[in-house]
Coordinates of C-alpha atoms in Angstrom, one line a residue:
Chain A
M1 CA -1.7 115.0 97.0
N2 CA 0.6 117.8 96.0
D3 CA 0.4 121.3 97.4
F4 CA -0.8 123.5 94.6
S5 CA -0.4 126.8 96.2
N6 CA 3.3 126.3 96.3
M7 CA 3.8 124.9 92.8
T8 CA 1.5 127.0 90.7
K9 CA 2.6 130.5 91.7
P10 CA 4.3 131.8 88.5
T11 CA 7.5 133.6 89.2
A12 CA 9.4 135.9 86.8
K13 CA 12.1 133.2 86.3
G14 CA 9.5 130.5 85.8
N15 CA 7.7 132.7 83.2
W16 CA 11.0 133.2 81.3
I17 CA 11.8 129.4 81.3
F18 CA 8.4 128.6 79.9
F19 CA 8.4 131.4 77.5
M20 CA 11.6 129.9 76.1
A21 CA 10.0 126.4 76.1
F22 CA 7.3 127.9 74.0
V23 CA 9.7 129.5 71.6
R24 CA 11.4 126.1 71.3
K25 CA 8.0 124.5 70.5
E26 CA 7.5 127.1 67.7
F27 CA 10.8 126.1 66.2
H28 CA 9.8 122.5 66.3
H29 CA 6.6 123.3 64.4
I30 CA 8.6 125.0 61.8
F31 CA 11.5 122.6 61.4
R32 CA 9.2 119.6 61.4
D33 CA 6.9 121.0 58.6
K34 CA 8.4 120.6 55.1
M35 CA 6.0 123.2 53.8
S36 CA 7.1 125.8 56.3
M37 CA 10.8 125.1 55.7
L38 CA 10.2 125.4 52.0
I39 CA 8.5 128.7 52.3
L40 CA 11.0 130.1 54.8
L41 CA 14.3 129.0 53.3
V42 CA 13.8 128.2 49.6
M43 CA 11.3 130.8 48.6
P44 CA 13.4 133.9 49.3
I45 CA 16.2 132.5 47.1
L46 CA 13.7 131.5 44.4
M47 CA 12.1 134.9 44.4
L48 CA 15.4 136.6 44.1
I49 CA 16.3 134.4 41.1
L50 CA 12.9 134.8 39.5
F51 CA 12.9 138.6 39.8
G52 CA 16.6 138.7 39.0
Y53 CA 16.6 136.7 35.8
A54 CA 13.2 135.8 34.6
L55 CA 11.5 139.1 35.1
N56 CA 14.5 141.1 33.9
T57 CA 13.7 144.4 32.3
E58 CA 17.1 144.6 30.7
V59 CA 17.0 144.0 26.9
K60 CA 19.8 142.1 25.2
N61 CA 20.4 140.9 21.7
S62 CA 17.4 142.7 20.1
K63 CA 17.2 142.1 16.4
V64 CA 17.5 145.2 14.4
A65 CA 16.9 145.9 10.7
V66 CA 18.4 148.9 8.9
Y67 CA 17.2 150.9 5.9
D68 CA 20.1 152.9 4.7
P69 CA 19.7 154.8 1.4
S70 CA 22.8 156.9 2.0
Q71 CA 25.4 154.2 2.5
D72 CA 28.0 156.7 3.5
E73 CA 30.7 157.1 6.2
A74 CA 28.4 158.2 8.9
T75 CA 25.6 155.6 8.4
R76 CA 28.1 152.8 8.2
A77 CA 29.8 154.0 11.4
I78 CA 26.5 154.1 13.3
V79 CA 25.4 150.6 12.1
E80 CA 28.8 149.3 13.1
K81 CA 28.4 150.8 16.6
L82 CA 24.9 149.3 17.0
Q83 CA 26.2 145.9 15.9
V84 CA 29.2 145.7 18.3
N85 CA 26.9 146.5 21.2
D86 CA 25.5 143.8 23.4
Y87 CA 22.0 145.1 23.1
F88 CA 21.6 144.7 19.4
V89 CA 22.1 142.2 16.7
L90 CA 21.9 143.3 13.1
H91 CA 19.2 141.1 11.5
R92 CA 19.4 142.4 7.9
M93 CA 19.5 145.5 5.7
L94 CA 16.2 146.5 4.1
K95 CA 16.1 147.3 0.4
S96 CA 13.1 149.7 0.5
P97 CA 11.0 151.6 3.1
D98 CA 8.1 149.4 2.2
E99 CA 9.8 146.5 3.9
V100 CA 9.6 148.2 7.3
D101 CA 5.9 147.3 7.7
R102 CA 6.6 143.7 6.6
V103 CA 9.4 142.9 9.1
F104 CA 7.4 144.2 12.0
K105 CA 4.3 142.2 11.0
S106 CA 6.3 139.0 10.7
G107 CA 7.8 139.7 14.1
E108 CA 11.4 139.4 12.7
V109 CA 12.8 142.4 14.4
A110 CA 12.3 144.6 17.5
M111 CA 13.5 147.8 15.9
V112 CA 14.2 149.3 12.6
V113 CA 16.6 152.1 12.0
V114 CA 15.9 154.4 9.0
F115 CA 18.4 156.9 7.8
S116 CA 17.6 159.9 5.6
E117 CA 19.2 160.3 2.2
H118 CA 22.7 162.0 1.9
F119 CA 23.1 161.5 5.7
Y120 CA 26.8 162.4 6.1
E121 CA 26.6 165.4 3.8
S122 CA 23.6 166.8 5.7
L123 CA 25.3 166.2 9.0
V124 CA 28.4 168.0 8.1
H125 CA 26.7 171.0 6.4
G126 CA 24.0 171.3 9.1
G127 CA 21.2 170.1 6.8
K128 CA 18.5 167.6 7.5
A129 CA 20.3 164.6 8.8
Q130 CA 17.6 162.4 10.2
I131 CA 17.4 159.0 11.8
Q132 CA 14.2 157.4 12.5
L133 CA 14.0 154.7 15.2
I134 CA 10.9 152.5 14.8
A135 CA 10.1 150.1 17.5
D136 CA 7.2 147.7 18.3
G137 CA 5.0 149.6 20.7
T138 CA 2.9 146.7 21.8
D139 CA 5.5 146.2 24.5
P140 CA 6.1 149.8 25.6
N141 CA 8.7 148.9 28.2
T142 CA 11.0 147.1 25.8
A143 CA 10.4 149.6 23.0
N144 CA 11.3 152.4 25.3
T145 CA 14.4 150.6 26.5
I146 CA 15.8 149.8 23.2
T147 CA 15.1 153.1 21.6
T148 CA 16.9 154.8 24.5
Y149 CA 19.9 152.5 24.0
A150 CA 20.0 153.3 20.3
S151 CA 19.7 157.1 20.9
T152 CA 22.5 156.9 23.3
I153 CA 24.7 155.1 20.8
I154 CA 23.9 157.6 18.0
N155 CA 24.6 160.5 20.4
N156 CA 27.9 159.1 21.3
Y157 CA 28.8 158.9 17.6
Q158 CA 27.8 162.6 17.2
Q159 CA 30.0 163.5 20.1
E160 CA 33.0 161.8 18.4
L161 CA 32.4 163.8 15.2
L162 CA 32.2 167.0 17.2
K163 CA 35.6 166.3 18.8
T164 CA 37.3 165.7 15.4
G165 CA 35.8 168.9 14.2
A166 CA 34.1 167.3 11.3
I167 CA 30.7 168.8 12.0
P168 CA 29.8 172.3 13.3
Y169 CA 28.9 173.0 16.9
Q170 CA 25.8 171.2 18.0
I171 CA 23.9 170.8 21.3
T172 CA 23.5 167.2 22.2
P173 CA 21.7 166.2 25.4
E174 CA 23.7 163.8 27.5
V175 CA 21.6 161.3 29.3
K176 CA 23.1 159.8 32.3
L177 CA 21.4 157.4 34.6
L178 CA 22.3 158.2 38.2
Y179 CA 23.1 155.5 40.7
N180 CA 22.4 152.8 38.2
P181 CA 24.3 153.8 35.1
S182 CA 24.1 150.5 33.3
M183 CA 20.4 150.2 34.1
V184 CA 20.9 147.0 36.1
A185 CA 17.4 145.7 37.0
A186 CA 18.7 144.2 40.2
Y187 CA 19.2 147.6 41.7
N188 CA 15.4 148.1 41.5
F189 CA 14.2 144.7 42.5
V190 CA 16.5 143.7 45.4
P191 CA 14.9 146.3 47.7
G192 CA 11.5 145.2 46.4
V193 CA 12.1 141.5 47.0
M194 CA 13.4 142.3 50.5
G195 CA 10.2 144.2 51.3
M196 CA 8.1 141.4 50.0
I197 CA 10.0 138.4 51.6
I198 CA 10.1 140.0 55.1
L199 CA 6.4 140.8 54.9
L200 CA 5.5 137.4 53.7
I201 CA 7.5 135.5 56.3
C202 CA 6.5 137.7 59.3
A203 CA 2.9 138.4 58.5
M204 CA 1.7 135.3 56.7
M205 CA 3.6 132.7 58.7
T206 CA 2.8 134.2 62.0
S207 CA -0.9 134.6 61.3
V208 CA -1.1 131.1 59.8
S209 CA 0.6 129.6 62.8
I210 CA -1.7 131.3 65.3
A211 CA -4.7 130.3 63.2
R212 CA -3.5 126.7 63.2
E213 CA -3.6 126.7 67.0
K214 CA -7.2 128.0 66.9
E215 CA -8.2 125.3 64.4
N216 CA -6.5 122.5 66.4
G217 CA -8.1 123.6 69.6
T218 CA -4.7 124.0 71.3
M219 CA -5.3 127.8 71.6
E220 CA -8.3 127.0 73.8
I221 CA -6.1 124.9 76.1
L222 CA -3.5 127.8 76.2
L223 CA -6.2 130.3 77.1
V224 CA -7.5 128.1 79.9
S225 CA -4.0 127.7 81.3
P226 CA -2.4 130.3 83.6
M227 CA 0.0 131.3 80.8
K228 CA -0.5 134.9 79.9
P229 CA -2.0 135.4 76.4
L230 CA 0.7 138.0 75.7
Y231 CA 3.4 135.4 76.1
V232 CA 1.6 133.0 73.8
I233 CA 1.6 135.7 71.1
L234 CA 5.1 136.9 71.7
S235 CA 6.4 133.3 71.6
K236 CA 4.9 133.0 68.1
A237 CA 6.6 136.1 66.9
V238 CA 10.1 135.3 68.2
P239 CA 11.0 132.4 65.8
Y240 CA 9.7 134.3 62.8
F241 CA 11.7 137.3 63.8
F242 CA 14.9 135.2 63.8
L243 CA 14.1 133.6 60.5
S244 CA 13.4 137.0 59.0
V245 CA 16.8 138.1 60.1
V246 CA 18.4 135.0 58.6
N247 CA 16.5 135.7 55.3
L248 CA 17.6 139.3 55.4
I249 CA 21.2 138.3 55.6
T250 CA 20.8 135.7 52.9
I251 CA 19.2 138.2 50.5
L252 CA 21.9 140.7 51.2
L253 CA 24.7 138.2 50.6
I254 CA 23.1 137.0 47.4
S255 CA 22.6 140.6 46.2
V256 CA 26.1 141.6 46.9
F257 CA 28.0 138.6 45.8
V258 CA 25.8 137.0 43.1
M259 CA 23.8 139.9 41.7
G260 CA 26.5 142.4 42.2
V261 CA 24.3 145.0 43.9
P262 CA 26.6 146.8 46.4
V263 CA 25.5 148.2 49.8
A264 CA 26.5 151.7 49.0
G265 CA 25.5 153.3 52.3
S266 CA 25.6 152.3 55.9
L267 CA 25.0 148.6 56.6
F268 CA 24.2 149.4 60.2
W269 CA 21.3 151.7 59.2
L270 CA 20.1 149.3 56.6
I271 CA 19.8 146.7 59.3
V272 CA 18.2 149.0 61.8
L273 CA 15.7 150.0 59.1
S274 CA 15.0 146.3 58.3
L275 CA 14.5 145.4 61.9
L276 CA 11.9 148.1 62.2
Y277 CA 10.2 146.8 59.1
I278 CA 10.3 143.2 60.5
F279 CA 8.6 144.5 63.6
V280 CA 5.9 146.2 61.6
S281 CA 5.3 143.0 59.6
L282 CA 5.0 140.9 62.7
A283 CA 2.5 143.3 64.1
L284 CA 0.5 143.0 60.9
G285 CA 0.6 139.2 61.2
L286 CA -0.7 139.4 64.8
L287 CA -3.5 141.8 63.6
I288 CA -4.5 139.3 60.9
S289 CA -4.5 136.4 63.3
S290 CA -6.7 138.3 65.7
V291 CA -9.5 138.5 63.2
V292 CA -9.4 135.1 61.5
N293 CA -10.0 131.6 62.8
S294 CA -8.7 129.4 60.1
Q295 CA -5.4 128.9 58.4
M296 CA -7.0 129.2 55.0
A297 CA -8.4 132.7 55.9
A298 CA -5.1 133.8 57.3
M299 CA -3.4 132.6 54.1
L300 CA -5.9 134.4 51.8
I301 CA -5.8 137.6 53.7
S302 CA -2.0 137.6 53.8
A303 CA -1.8 136.8 50.1
M304 CA -4.5 139.0 48.8
G305 CA -4.4 141.7 51.4
L306 CA -0.7 142.0 51.7
M307 CA 1.2 140.4 48.8
M308 CA -0.8 141.8 45.9
P309 CA -0.8 145.4 47.1
V310 CA 2.9 145.1 47.9
M311 CA 3.7 143.9 44.4
L312 CA 1.5 146.3 42.6
L313 CA 1.3 149.4 44.7
S314 CA 4.6 149.6 46.6
G315 CA 6.5 151.0 43.7
M316 CA 8.3 147.7 43.4
L317 CA 7.1 146.9 39.8
F318 CA 5.3 150.0 38.8
P319 CA 6.2 153.6 39.7
T320 CA 3.6 155.0 42.1
E321 CA 3.9 158.5 40.6
N322 CA 1.9 157.5 37.6
M323 CA -1.0 156.0 39.5
P324 CA -4.4 157.6 40.0
V325 CA -4.6 159.6 43.2
A326 CA -6.8 157.1 45.0
L327 CA -4.2 154.3 44.4
Q328 CA -1.4 156.6 45.4
A329 CA -3.2 157.2 48.7
L330 CA -3.6 153.5 49.1
S331 CA 0.1 152.9 48.5
D332 CA 0.9 155.5 51.2
I333 CA -0.5 153.2 53.9
I334 CA 1.5 150.2 52.7
P335 CA 4.5 149.7 55.0
A336 CA 6.5 148.0 52.2
R337 CA 6.4 151.2 50.1
W338 CA 8.3 153.2 52.7
Y339 CA 10.7 150.4 53.4
I340 CA 11.5 150.0 49.7
I341 CA 12.1 153.7 49.3
A342 CA 14.3 153.8 52.3
V343 CA 16.3 150.7 51.3
K344 CA 16.9 152.3 47.8
K345 CA 18.2 155.5 49.5
I346 CA 20.6 153.7 51.9
M347 CA 21.6 150.6 49.9
I348 CA 21.6 151.9 46.3
K349 CA 22.1 155.6 46.5
G350 CA 24.4 155.4 49.5
L351 CA 22.7 158.3 51.3
S352 CA 23.1 159.0 55.0
V353 CA 20.5 158.1 57.6
G354 CA 19.4 161.8 57.6
S355 CA 17.7 161.1 54.3
I356 CA 15.4 158.3 55.6
L357 CA 14.2 160.0 58.8
T358 CA 10.7 160.4 57.2
E359 CA 10.5 156.7 56.3
L360 CA 11.8 155.7 59.7
A361 CA 9.2 157.9 61.4
I362 CA 6.4 156.5 59.3
L363 CA 7.4 152.9 59.8
G364 CA 7.8 153.6 63.5
S365 CA 4.3 155.1 63.9
M366 CA 2.8 152.2 61.9
A367 CA 4.5 149.8 64.3
I368 CA 3.0 151.5 67.3
V369 CA -0.5 151.7 65.9
L370 CA -0.5 148.0 64.7
V371 CA 0.9 146.6 67.9
T372 CA -1.6 148.6 70.0
V373 CA -4.6 147.6 67.8
S374 CA -3.6 143.9 67.6
L375 CA -2.9 143.5 71.3
R376 CA -6.2 145.1 72.1
N377 CA -7.9 143.0 69.6
F378 CA -6.5 139.7 70.8
K379 CA -9.3 138.0 72.6
I380 CA -8.4 136.6 76.0
R381 CA -11.8 135.0 76.2
L382 CA -13.1 133.0 73.3
E383 CA -16.7 134.0 72.8
Chain B
M1 CA -25.8 137.8 95.3
I2 CA -24.4 135.4 97.8
S3 CA -21.1 135.9 99.5
K4 CA -18.1 133.7 99.4
T5 CA -18.5 132.6 103.0
Q6 CA -21.9 131.0 102.0
I7 CA -20.2 128.5 99.7
P8 CA -20.1 125.1 101.3
E9 CA -16.6 123.9 102.1
D10 CA -17.0 120.6 100.3
K11 CA -18.5 122.0 97.1
V12 CA -15.8 122.8 94.4
I13 CA -18.3 124.1 91.8
V14 CA -21.3 126.2 92.7
A15 CA -23.5 127.8 90.0
R16 CA -26.4 130.1 90.8
D17 CA -28.7 131.2 87.9
L18 CA -25.8 131.1 85.5
T19 CA -27.0 132.5 82.1
K20 CA -25.4 133.1 78.8
K21 CA -27.1 134.9 75.9
F22 CA -25.8 135.4 72.4
G23 CA -28.0 138.2 71.1
N24 CA -31.6 137.0 71.4
F25 CA -30.6 133.4 71.8
T26 CA -30.3 132.1 75.4
A27 CA -27.7 129.3 75.2
V28 CA -27.6 128.7 78.9
D29 CA -30.7 129.6 81.0
H30 CA -30.5 130.1 84.7
L31 CA -28.3 127.1 85.6
S32 CA -28.0 126.2 89.3
F33 CA -26.1 123.2 90.6
E34 CA -23.3 122.1 93.0
V35 CA -20.5 119.7 92.5
G36 CA -18.8 118.0 95.5
K37 CA -15.1 117.3 95.9
G38 CA -13.9 114.2 94.2
E39 CA -17.2 113.7 92.4
I40 CA -17.5 112.6 88.8
F41 CA -20.2 114.9 87.5
G42 CA -21.7 114.2 84.1
F43 CA -23.1 116.9 82.0
L44 CA -25.4 115.4 79.4
G45 CA -27.4 116.9 76.6
A46 CA -28.0 116.8 72.9
N47 CA -25.8 118.9 70.6
G48 CA -26.8 122.6 71.1
A49 CA -28.3 122.0 74.5
G50 CA -25.7 124.4 76.0
K51 CA -23.3 122.0 77.7
T52 CA -20.1 123.4 76.1
T53 CA -21.2 127.0 76.7
A54 CA -21.8 126.3 80.3
M55 CA -18.4 124.6 80.7
R56 CA -16.6 127.4 78.9
M57 CA -18.0 129.9 81.4
L58 CA -16.8 127.8 84.3
C59 CA -13.3 127.6 82.8
G60 CA -13.1 131.4 82.1
L61 CA -13.2 131.0 78.4
S62 CA -16.5 132.9 78.1
K63 CA -18.2 135.5 80.3
Q64 CA -21.6 134.9 81.7
T65 CA -24.4 137.3 80.8
S66 CA -25.9 137.1 84.3
G67 CA -25.8 134.8 87.4
E68 CA -22.8 133.7 89.4
A69 CA -20.6 130.7 89.8
W70 CA -17.6 129.7 91.9
V71 CA -15.0 127.3 90.9
A72 CA -12.6 126.0 93.6
G73 CA -13.9 128.8 95.8
Y74 CA -13.1 131.5 93.2
D75 CA -15.6 133.8 91.5
I76 CA -15.6 133.0 87.7
A77 CA -16.2 136.7 86.8
R78 CA -13.5 138.2 88.9
E79 CA -10.9 135.6 89.8
T80 CA -10.3 133.9 86.5
E81 CA -6.5 133.9 86.9
K82 CA -6.8 132.0 90.2
I83 CA -9.2 129.5 88.8
K84 CA -6.9 128.9 85.8
R85 CA -4.2 127.7 88.2
C86 CA -6.3 125.0 89.8
I87 CA -8.2 123.5 86.9
G88 CA -7.3 121.2 84.0
Y89 CA -9.1 121.2 80.7
M90 CA -9.5 118.8 77.8
S91 CA -11.5 119.8 74.8
Q92 CA -13.3 117.6 72.3
K93 CA -10.4 118.1 69.9
F94 CA -8.1 116.7 72.6
A95 CA -5.6 119.3 71.5
L96 CA -2.1 117.9 71.7
Y97 CA 0.5 119.2 69.3
E98 CA 0.6 116.5 66.6
D99 CA 4.1 117.6 65.4
L100 CA 5.6 117.4 68.9
K101 CA 6.8 114.2 70.5
V102 CA 4.9 112.6 73.4
W103 CA 7.4 113.8 76.0
E104 CA 7.6 117.2 74.4
N105 CA 3.8 117.6 74.8
I106 CA 3.9 116.6 78.4
R107 CA 6.9 118.9 79.1
L108 CA 5.2 121.8 77.5
Y109 CA 1.9 121.5 79.2
A110 CA 3.5 120.7 82.6
G111 CA 5.5 123.9 82.1
I112 CA 2.5 126.0 81.3
Y113 CA 0.8 124.9 84.5
G114 CA 3.8 125.6 86.6
V115 CA 4.9 122.1 87.5
P116 CA 8.5 122.6 88.9
E117 CA 11.2 122.0 86.4
K118 CA 13.0 119.4 88.5
D119 CA 9.9 117.2 88.9
I120 CA 8.8 117.1 85.2
A121 CA 11.2 114.5 83.9
G122 CA 10.5 112.0 86.7
R123 CA 6.8 112.4 86.6
T124 CA 6.8 112.1 82.8
D125 CA 8.4 108.7 83.1
D126 CA 6.0 107.6 85.9
L127 CA 3.1 108.7 83.7
L128 CA 4.3 106.9 80.6
K129 CA 4.9 103.7 82.6
R130 CA 1.4 103.9 84.1
L131 CA -0.1 104.3 80.6
G132 CA 2.2 101.6 79.1
F133 CA 3.5 104.2 76.7
E134 CA 7.2 103.9 77.5
A135 CA 8.1 102.9 74.0
E136 CA 6.2 105.9 72.5
K137 CA 8.1 108.5 74.5
Q138 CA 10.0 109.7 71.5
A139 CA 7.1 109.2 69.0
L140 CA 5.3 112.1 67.3
V141 CA 1.8 112.4 68.6
K142 CA 0.3 112.2 65.1
S143 CA 1.6 108.6 64.8
L144 CA -0.6 107.5 67.8
P145 CA -4.1 105.9 67.5
L146 CA -7.0 108.2 68.5
G147 CA -7.8 106.3 71.7
W148 CA -4.1 106.7 72.8
K149 CA -4.1 110.4 72.0
Q150 CA -7.2 110.9 74.2
K151 CA -5.7 109.0 77.1
L152 CA -2.5 111.0 76.8
A153 CA -4.5 114.3 76.5
F154 CA -6.4 113.5 79.7
S155 CA -3.2 112.5 81.5
V156 CA -1.6 115.8 80.4
A157 CA -4.7 117.8 81.5
I158 CA -4.3 116.4 85.1
F159 CA -0.5 116.2 85.1
H160 CA -0.3 119.2 87.4
E161 CA -2.8 117.6 89.9
P162 CA -5.6 120.2 89.5
K163 CA -8.5 120.3 91.9
I164 CA -11.0 120.0 89.0
V165 CA -10.6 118.7 85.5
F166 CA -13.1 119.8 82.8
L167 CA -13.6 117.3 80.0
D168 CA -15.6 118.4 77.0
E169 CA -16.8 115.3 75.1
P170 CA -13.4 113.7 75.7
T171 CA -14.1 110.4 74.0
G172 CA -15.6 111.4 70.7
G173 CA -15.0 109.1 67.8
V174 CA -13.9 106.0 69.7
D175 CA -15.8 102.7 70.4
P176 CA -17.3 101.8 73.8
A177 CA -14.3 99.4 74.6
V178 CA -11.8 102.2 74.2
R179 CA -14.1 104.6 76.2
R180 CA -14.2 102.1 79.1
Q181 CA -10.4 102.1 79.2
F182 CA -10.5 105.9 79.2
W183 CA -12.9 105.9 82.1
E184 CA -10.5 103.8 84.2
L185 CA -8.2 106.8 84.0
I186 CA -11.0 109.1 85.2
Y187 CA -11.7 106.8 88.2
Q188 CA -8.1 106.8 89.1
A189 CA -8.1 110.6 89.0
A190 CA -11.2 110.8 91.1
D191 CA -9.7 108.4 93.7
R192 CA -6.8 110.9 94.1
G193 CA -9.4 113.6 94.9
I194 CA -9.6 115.3 91.6
T195 CA -13.2 116.4 90.8
V196 CA -14.2 115.5 87.3
F197 CA -16.7 117.6 85.3
V198 CA -17.5 115.8 82.0
T199 CA -19.8 116.6 79.2
T200 CA -20.9 113.7 76.9
H201 CA -23.6 112.5 74.7
Y202 CA -22.7 108.8 75.1
M203 CA -25.2 107.2 77.5
D204 CA -22.8 104.4 78.4
E205 CA -20.6 107.1 79.8
A206 CA -23.4 108.6 81.8
E207 CA -23.7 105.3 83.7
Y208 CA -20.2 105.7 84.9
C209 CA -20.8 109.1 86.6
N210 CA -21.6 109.6 90.3
R211 CA -24.3 112.2 89.4
V212 CA -25.5 113.4 86.0
S213 CA -27.4 116.5 85.0
I214 CA -29.4 116.4 81.8
M215 CA -29.6 119.7 79.9
V216 CA -32.4 120.4 77.6
D217 CA -32.7 123.7 75.7
G218 CA -30.2 125.5 78.0
H219 CA -31.6 124.5 81.4
I220 CA -31.2 121.5 83.6
E221 CA -34.1 119.1 83.2
A222 CA -33.0 116.5 85.7
L223 CA -30.1 116.1 88.2
D224 CA -29.4 113.0 90.2
T225 CA -27.5 109.8 90.4
P226 CA -28.0 107.5 87.4
N227 CA -29.8 104.9 89.5
N228 CA -32.2 107.5 91.0
L229 CA -33.0 108.9 87.6
K230 CA -33.7 105.4 86.2
Q231 CA -36.1 104.7 89.1
Q232 CA -37.9 108.0 88.9
L233 CA -38.6 107.7 85.2
E234 CA -39.0 103.9 85.3
A235 CA -36.4 103.6 82.7
K236 CA -34.3 100.5 82.1
N237 CA -31.1 102.4 81.2
M238 CA -29.7 106.0 80.9
D239 CA -30.4 106.0 77.2
D240 CA -34.1 105.6 78.0
V241 CA -33.9 108.3 80.7
F242 CA -32.3 110.7 78.2
H243 CA -34.8 110.1 75.5
Q244 CA -37.8 110.6 77.8
L245 CA -36.3 114.0 78.9
A246 CA -34.8 115.1 75.6
R247 CA -38.2 114.6 73.9
K248 CA -39.2 118.0 75.5
A249 CA -36.5 119.8 73.5
K250 CA -37.8 122.5 71.2
R251 CA -34.5 123.5 69.8
T252 CA -33.1 121.8 66.8
E253 CA -29.5 121.0 66.4
Q254 CA -27.4 124.1 65.9

């Protein structure tokens, strides 16, 4: 018989070797499971494309009808400018104001432009030159976007007239969208998708894989073994950490080279920030796994408890400023919210690291709290 | 409380009034028994009689409410880490990783229990040869039949040559012929000096044990060799013995 006392004493080196053996085992679990591979490698790209193209808030080729009783130099110039623009297509000219109602009801057009009578004359002599922009308000986002586009075009025309001295001095507000002058939607959703993907991979995949060990009874074997529970947990986190980094790089490459979203600020700090966020997400996954016993429950809690709030409350799709106070408070405790804000500052606005100290501090404290709670919660003995 | 010096040398498991309560429910009620070195000790009982709970306390998976026990000479309440190094454990779910290959499973568990790196490969080949699984070395565990998985799981549980191996209903779901093959492995292990502590509710398995204890409602109703039990109760087989004793149960299945 063998001498146990000799062979079962764990050494630091031995611990390291078997920690790495465990990490390898986790990679086997991932690479041999089609579903995991699909979620880890295809989904991030799919989400980028989905948010990038399908859920695009940019509006192009909107059909426009025009009622123009003046038919003068100015109205023709404005209609011409609307038409040459990417955003609008002139559907048809209306013969009477009564038709406005009809074209909206039939859904033919997205916007109607109505000029006042004697438009050019009024413009030049400072009279009542008016343009009415009528849009379909059932879709407020689209209506808002296209009327803004149209106003910009009309203002530009006015500016031109000013320069030629054809009309007297007039104050025209100049609207300029900072950081995202052409209102590219990708500038908004890339940070959001980054926040969501990382959270999904770290929190959901980690918690599901720990729950799977509980379900299969292998966790019991591990807990009976001399292996330290902390190592079991850490070995779970390591592969997902690496995969998150791979995904982070993929997302950044796609955003920069396919979607044309530049990294305006420091790439170094963007990565530091992301690593911190990955850490927070892993800690969340560990916390979830310490309270659930089945893969299904882990999945549901991750999806409902993390994904939904991230999509709805993190400011990714809807601005948090307009939310009721209670929801705003809720959004404050969502790590993704702070991450998305910080990514926007560094990546899109190109601000220095000084501007994201608050976000870094918040994410850092979240990490400390979550790791402490989940390690304390992780049961060494199964009751 | 008894001191460590009072534990007999040749007893690898000693339990004294071991009790586990879950709220008002007493799952294990003042259990006292001893298991000798190299013995095959059967732990019998209906579902919900408290066998698994008792075994989990001995393995350090669950903390006793009161009472004491020593496993391999170590106190289960205070020396769990030492106990863990000299026991093997196989649960009713046999718990191999289905998506790992046969040799990967062996390698992993051998590593967890601290088998020296240089010995693992050689001993893996020896084991697969003994089991007649050489051709399956590279196969994924999920492709094996249930009986094979159980044999493999048992072999993995004793790969590090523990002093005691705990088996929690190891042969669930397979027919008596396959169970008999499994028990040949258990005998081989016992011959090498490994103490076997096994829970079961199959009575054909009870006949194979050196001694059996029959648990009813959280306490031991009888404890002796299968032959002695049959004589005492004038029963023709263990099935009969079990039914005579289990009739006293008040608890229904959990």
